[in-house]
């Protein structure tokens, strides 16, 4: 009896907590019987040189710091993909946590299904992992701590991991593990990205549009400057927050195919 | 999503419970896998009765005592968390990891974990399910990388069957491994000490324990708040001026938290020597000689620290006698928790 009462209370409390924390920024799209699919494809550009793509294991010159940087690892999270209609309503992808790994191009393309057909004007995404998923215990899939993107001693996801070598580093190496999900030290950004040239994206039953999201790993050093300022970050803090903000704020949609 | 939180409400309800040295008559309840003791607040962890079963708890028990979790298959959780010491490591100030590597902090006692809002002496771990990741992957503990562990367990015929039976899953993921360990540790409920029997009206405290209870209420209960005997706050006891362990500031990144550690629960305290985050004191008598008396860091000492200086030796003895009434013989002898 006690146990049943406890369960009832726990469920009640959960319902209250859940409903009060629920994000509700827009009404759901008008129900539509037909659905379609689309892809999100993440591309990387290096610095301002659009003709030089970002690549792992290749020395890249940073025009602001003058550093030469060879990335050996570049991984980051994108989560909570939403498409917005002109009337302000959203389609929200379910369980949307995606680990981008530059070393594995299959991770850079994510397929979304069951999207109500119609015309969409913008895409919202979270760069990083939302705070709720950072405090929810053992996770699976892209959030599985097996991916080495979770800090065990200071619970939370590493939102961006950049590792490599540089002659400008005192040790010859650099390792920036950027995480932190709350307050001033948050490395998470929710961005609403417009499609280029005020374009819209139409989801229908036949086509699979590919929305290209462009990110720029050189942006990590936009405010931070040279790796000689510190070749390692392994905890949340002001430096991590600034680095992540510089990276996150640059992210844009380059094209829709 | 498995981790549903109800801590706000838990805190509100918890505040309705207050400490008392007087009896309160309450009915007894039979203990299933997990049950909230009558005089406890609702737990912080949202126990999911739909996935927790005898099988998942038993699987967690096997994993807890299996050295497969360490890189060289040499140590298990139970190597440092001894049931007879309320799951602390009695012999050592700090425990040893693989190859005898010494740790940095005294092994904490494990009980009533479902009521903890966060874990470790610095509160760095925010959820019960992810606690085992620390000892498993730490270089000074089990030193086992998670990917390697999951491969190792998936290659083990016994565990492949056991996970299939417990979770109806063909592959063993870190999530299921952590859930099994969580389900077992949820059953570490210590709520039947002499003190518990006393507050539920089943027995009386001796005169000396009764006196100790009153001293406790006046001096200790604010931070070591019953019935869990901690309020989970971070406290600098003021005893050090220089800190080899940054304590809470490692997580909060705030220097005013330097040397502050989570108030430890005093349940089964007589069994969990040595004491303090680094195991510096060997006995409770020794703790009472210093706790609140030696104040080196006057700037950071918690204002709630009460000096034990004014307590007579008899009063200190009474206090230690009361702390002895927090020993739960049923808990340390419970076969369901044993190897």
Coordinates of C-alpha atoms in Angstrom, one line a residue, chain A:
Chain A
X1 CA 0.0 0.0 0.0
X2 CA 2.8 2.4 1.0
X3 CA 4.6 1.5 -2.2
X4 CA 1.6 2.1 -4.3
X5 CA 1.1 5.5 -2.6
X6 CA 4.7 6.3 -3.3
X7 CA 4.4 5.4 -6.9
X8 CA 1.3 7.5 -7.2
X9 CA 3.0 10.5 -5.6
X10 CA 6.1 10.0 -7.7
X11 CA 4.1 10.0 -10.9
X12 CA 2.1 12.9 -9.8
X13 CA 5.2 14.9 -9.0
X14 CA 6.8 14.0 -12.3
X15 CA 3.7 15.1 -14.2
X16 CA 3.8 18.5 -12.4
X17 CA 7.5 18.9 -12.9
X18 CA 7.3 17.9 -16.5
X19 CA 4.5 20.1 -17.4
X20 CA 6.0 23.2 -15.7
X21 CA 9.3 22.7 -17.4
X22 CA 7.9 22.0 -20.8
X23 CA 9.1 24.3 -23.5
X24 CA 6.2 25.7 -25.5
X25 CA 7.2 28.3 -27.9
X26 CA 4.8 27.7 -30.6
X27 CA 1.8 25.7 -31.4
X28 CA 2.2 22.4 -33.3
X29 CA 1.6 22.5 -37.1
X30 CA -1.9 21.9 -38.3
X31 CA -2.3 18.1 -38.5
X32 CA -1.4 16.8 -41.8
X33 CA -2.0 13.3 -43.0
X34 CA 1.0 13.2 -45.3
X35 CA 4.6 13.2 -44.3
X36 CA 8.0 13.5 -46.0
X37 CA 11.6 13.2 -45.2
X38 CA 14.7 15.5 -45.3
X39 CA 18.4 15.2 -44.6
X40 CA 20.6 17.5 -42.6
X41 CA 24.2 17.5 -43.9
X42 CA 27.0 19.1 -41.9
X43 CA 29.9 20.6 -43.9
X44 CA 33.0 22.3 -42.6
X45 CA 34.8 25.3 -43.9
X46 CA 38.3 26.5 -42.7
X47 CA 38.5 30.1 -41.7
X48 CA 37.5 32.5 -44.4
X49 CA 38.9 30.5 -47.3
X50 CA 35.9 28.8 -48.7
X51 CA 37.9 27.0 -51.3
X52 CA 40.0 25.3 -48.5
X53 CA 37.8 22.8 -46.8
X54 CA 38.4 21.8 -43.3
X55 CA 40.2 18.4 -43.1
X56 CA 41.6 16.3 -40.4
X57 CA 45.3 15.4 -40.3
X58 CA 46.2 18.3 -42.6
X59 CA 48.1 21.4 -41.5
X60 CA 45.8 24.4 -41.6
X61 CA 47.0 28.0 -41.3
X62 CA 44.9 30.2 -39.0
X63 CA 44.8 33.7 -40.5
X64 CA 44.1 35.5 -37.2
X65 CA 46.5 33.8 -34.8
X66 CA 49.1 32.7 -37.4
X67 CA 49.1 29.2 -35.9
X68 CA 49.4 26.1 -38.0
X69 CA 46.9 23.6 -36.7
X70 CA 46.5 19.9 -37.5
X71 CA 43.3 18.5 -36.2
X72 CA 43.3 14.8 -35.4
X73 CA 39.8 14.8 -33.7
X74 CA 36.9 17.0 -34.3
X75 CA 33.6 16.0 -32.8
X76 CA 30.6 18.0 -31.6
X77 CA 26.9 17.6 -30.8
X78 CA 23.9 19.0 -32.6
X79 CA 20.5 18.3 -31.0
X80 CA 16.8 19.1 -31.0
X81 CA 16.2 19.8 -34.7
X82 CA 13.0 21.7 -35.4
X83 CA 11.5 23.0 -38.6
X84 CA 9.5 26.2 -38.5
X85 CA 6.5 27.2 -40.6
X86 CA 5.6 30.7 -41.6
X87 CA 2.8 30.7 -39.0
X88 CA 5.3 30.2 -36.2
X89 CA 4.4 26.5 -35.6
X90 CA 7.2 23.9 -35.4
X91 CA 7.8 20.3 -36.3
X92 CA 10.1 18.9 -33.6
X93 CA 12.3 15.8 -34.3
X94 CA 11.8 13.2 -31.7
X95 CA 14.9 12.1 -29.6
X96 CA 17.1 14.3 -31.6
X97 CA 20.7 14.0 -30.4
X98 CA 23.4 13.8 -33.1
X99 CA 27.2 13.4 -32.6
X100 CA 29.1 14.8 -35.5
X101 CA 32.5 13.2 -36.0
X102 CA 34.7 14.6 -38.7
X103 CA 36.5 11.3 -38.9
X104 CA 33.4 9.5 -39.9
X105 CA 31.5 11.1 -42.7
X106 CA 28.4 8.9 -42.2
X107 CA 27.8 10.8 -38.9
X108 CA 27.6 14.1 -40.8
X109 CA 24.4 13.3 -42.6
X110 CA 21.3 12.7 -40.5
X111 CA 18.0 11.5 -42.0
X112 CA 14.7 12.8 -40.6
X113 CA 11.4 11.1 -41.3
X114 CA 7.7 11.6 -40.6
X115 CA 7.9 15.3 -41.2
X116 CA 4.5 16.8 -42.0
X117 CA 4.4 18.0 -45.6
X118 CA 4.4 21.7 -46.1
X119 CA 6.6 24.8 -46.5
X120 CA 9.1 25.6 -43.8
X121 CA 10.9 28.9 -43.3
X122 CA 13.6 28.1 -40.9
X123 CA 15.4 25.4 -39.0
X124 CA 16.1 25.5 -35.3
X125 CA 18.9 23.5 -33.7
X126 CA 20.7 23.2 -30.5
X127 CA 24.5 23.3 -30.7
X128 CA 25.5 21.0 -27.9
X129 CA 23.3 18.9 -25.7
X130 CA 20.4 20.5 -23.9
X131 CA 20.7 20.7 -20.1
X132 CA 18.0 18.1 -19.4
X133 CA 20.0 15.4 -21.2
X134 CA 23.0 16.3 -19.1
X135 CA 21.2 15.5 -15.8
X136 CA 19.2 12.4 -16.9
X137 CA 21.6 9.6 -16.0
X138 CA 22.6 6.8 -18.3
X139 CA 21.8 7.5 -21.9
X140 CA 22.1 5.5 -25.1
X141 CA 22.8 6.0 -28.8
X142 CA 24.8 9.1 -29.7
X143 CA 24.6 10.1 -26.0
X144 CA 26.1 6.8 -24.8
X145 CA 29.2 7.7 -22.7
X146 CA 31.0 5.1 -24.7
X147 CA 31.5 7.8 -27.3
X148 CA 34.0 9.5 -25.0
X149 CA 32.0 12.7 -25.0
X150 CA 30.8 12.5 -21.4
X151 CA 32.7 13.7 -18.3
X152 CA 32.3 11.2 -15.5
X153 CA 33.8 13.2 -12.6
X154 CA 31.8 16.4 -13.4
X155 CA 28.6 14.9 -15.0
X156 CA 27.9 16.5 -18.4
X157 CA 28.6 16.2 -22.1
X158 CA 31.6 17.4 -23.9
X159 CA 29.8 19.5 -26.5
X160 CA 32.8 20.1 -28.7
X161 CA 36.1 18.1 -28.8
X162 CA 39.0 19.4 -30.8
X163 CA 42.3 17.7 -30.6
X164 CA 45.5 17.9 -32.7
X165 CA 49.0 19.2 -33.0
X166 CA 50.5 22.6 -33.6
X167 CA 54.1 23.8 -33.7
X168 CA 52.8 26.9 -31.7
X169 CA 51.8 24.8 -28.8
X170 CA 54.3 24.4 -26.0
X171 CA 53.7 20.6 -25.9
X172 CA 53.2 20.3 -29.6
X173 CA 49.6 19.2 -29.0
X174 CA 46.2 20.8 -28.3
X175 CA 43.1 19.4 -26.7
X176 CA 40.0 21.4 -26.2
X177 CA 37.1 19.6 -24.5
X178 CA 34.4 22.1 -24.3
X179 CA 31.4 21.4 -22.0
X180 CA 29.2 23.0 -19.4
X181 CA 25.5 23.3 -19.7
X182 CA 24.3 25.9 -17.2
X183 CA 24.7 29.5 -16.3
X184 CA 27.6 31.7 -17.5
X185 CA 29.6 28.6 -18.3
X186 CA 27.1 27.1 -20.7
X187 CA 28.6 26.0 -24.0
X188 CA 25.1 25.2 -25.5
X189 CA 23.4 27.5 -28.0
X190 CA 19.9 27.3 -29.5
X191 CA 20.0 28.9 -32.9
X192 CA 17.3 29.6 -35.4
X193 CA 18.9 29.4 -38.9
X194 CA 17.3 31.0 -42.0
X195 CA 17.6 29.3 -45.3
X196 CA 19.8 31.2 -47.8
X197 CA 18.2 34.0 -49.9
X198 CA 15.0 33.9 -47.9
X199 CA 14.4 30.5 -49.4
X200 CA 11.8 28.1 -48.0
X201 CA 12.0 24.3 -47.8
X202 CA 9.2 22.2 -49.0
X203 CA 8.6 18.8 -47.5
X204 CA 6.6 16.6 -49.8
X205 CA 6.1 12.9 -50.3
X206 CA 8.6 12.5 -53.1
X207 CA 11.7 14.7 -52.6
X208 CA 14.3 14.5 -49.9
X209 CA 15.7 18.0 -49.5
X210 CA 19.2 18.2 -48.0
X211 CA 19.8 21.1 -45.7
X212 CA 23.5 21.9 -45.5
X213 CA 24.6 23.2 -42.2
X214 CA 28.0 24.9 -42.4
X215 CA 30.4 25.1 -39.4
X216 CA 33.9 26.5 -39.1
X217 CA 36.3 24.9 -36.7
X218 CA 38.7 27.9 -37.1
X219 CA 36.2 29.9 -35.2
X220 CA 37.2 28.1 -31.9
X221 CA 40.2 30.5 -31.9
X222 CA 38.4 33.7 -32.9
X223 CA 38.6 35.2 -29.4
X224 CA 40.9 32.7 -27.8
X225 CA 43.8 33.4 -30.2
X226 CA 46.8 31.2 -30.4
X227 CA 47.1 27.7 -28.9
X228 CA 50.1 29.2 -27.1
X229 CA 47.5 30.8 -24.8
X230 CA 46.8 27.4 -23.4
X231 CA 46.8 24.1 -25.3
X232 CA 44.3 22.3 -23.1
X233 CA 40.8 22.9 -21.8
X234 CA 39.3 20.0 -19.9
X235 CA 36.6 21.5 -17.8
X236 CA 33.7 24.0 -18.0
X237 CA 34.6 27.6 -17.5
X238 CA 34.8 31.0 -19.1
X239 CA 37.4 30.0 -21.7
X240 CA 35.3 27.0 -22.8
X241 CA 32.1 29.1 -22.9
X242 CA 33.8 31.7 -25.1
X243 CA 35.3 29.2 -27.5
X244 CA 32.0 27.4 -27.9
X245 CA 30.1 30.6 -28.4
X246 CA 32.5 31.7 -31.1
X247 CA 32.1 28.4 -32.9
X248 CA 28.3 28.2 -32.3
X249 CA 27.5 31.7 -33.4
X250 CA 29.1 31.2 -36.8
X251 CA 27.1 28.1 -37.8
X252 CA 24.7 28.8 -40.7
X253 CA 22.8 27.1 -43.5
X254 CA 24.8 27.3 -46.7
X255 CA 22.5 25.7 -49.1
X256 CA 19.4 23.5 -49.6
X257 CA 19.5 20.9 -52.3

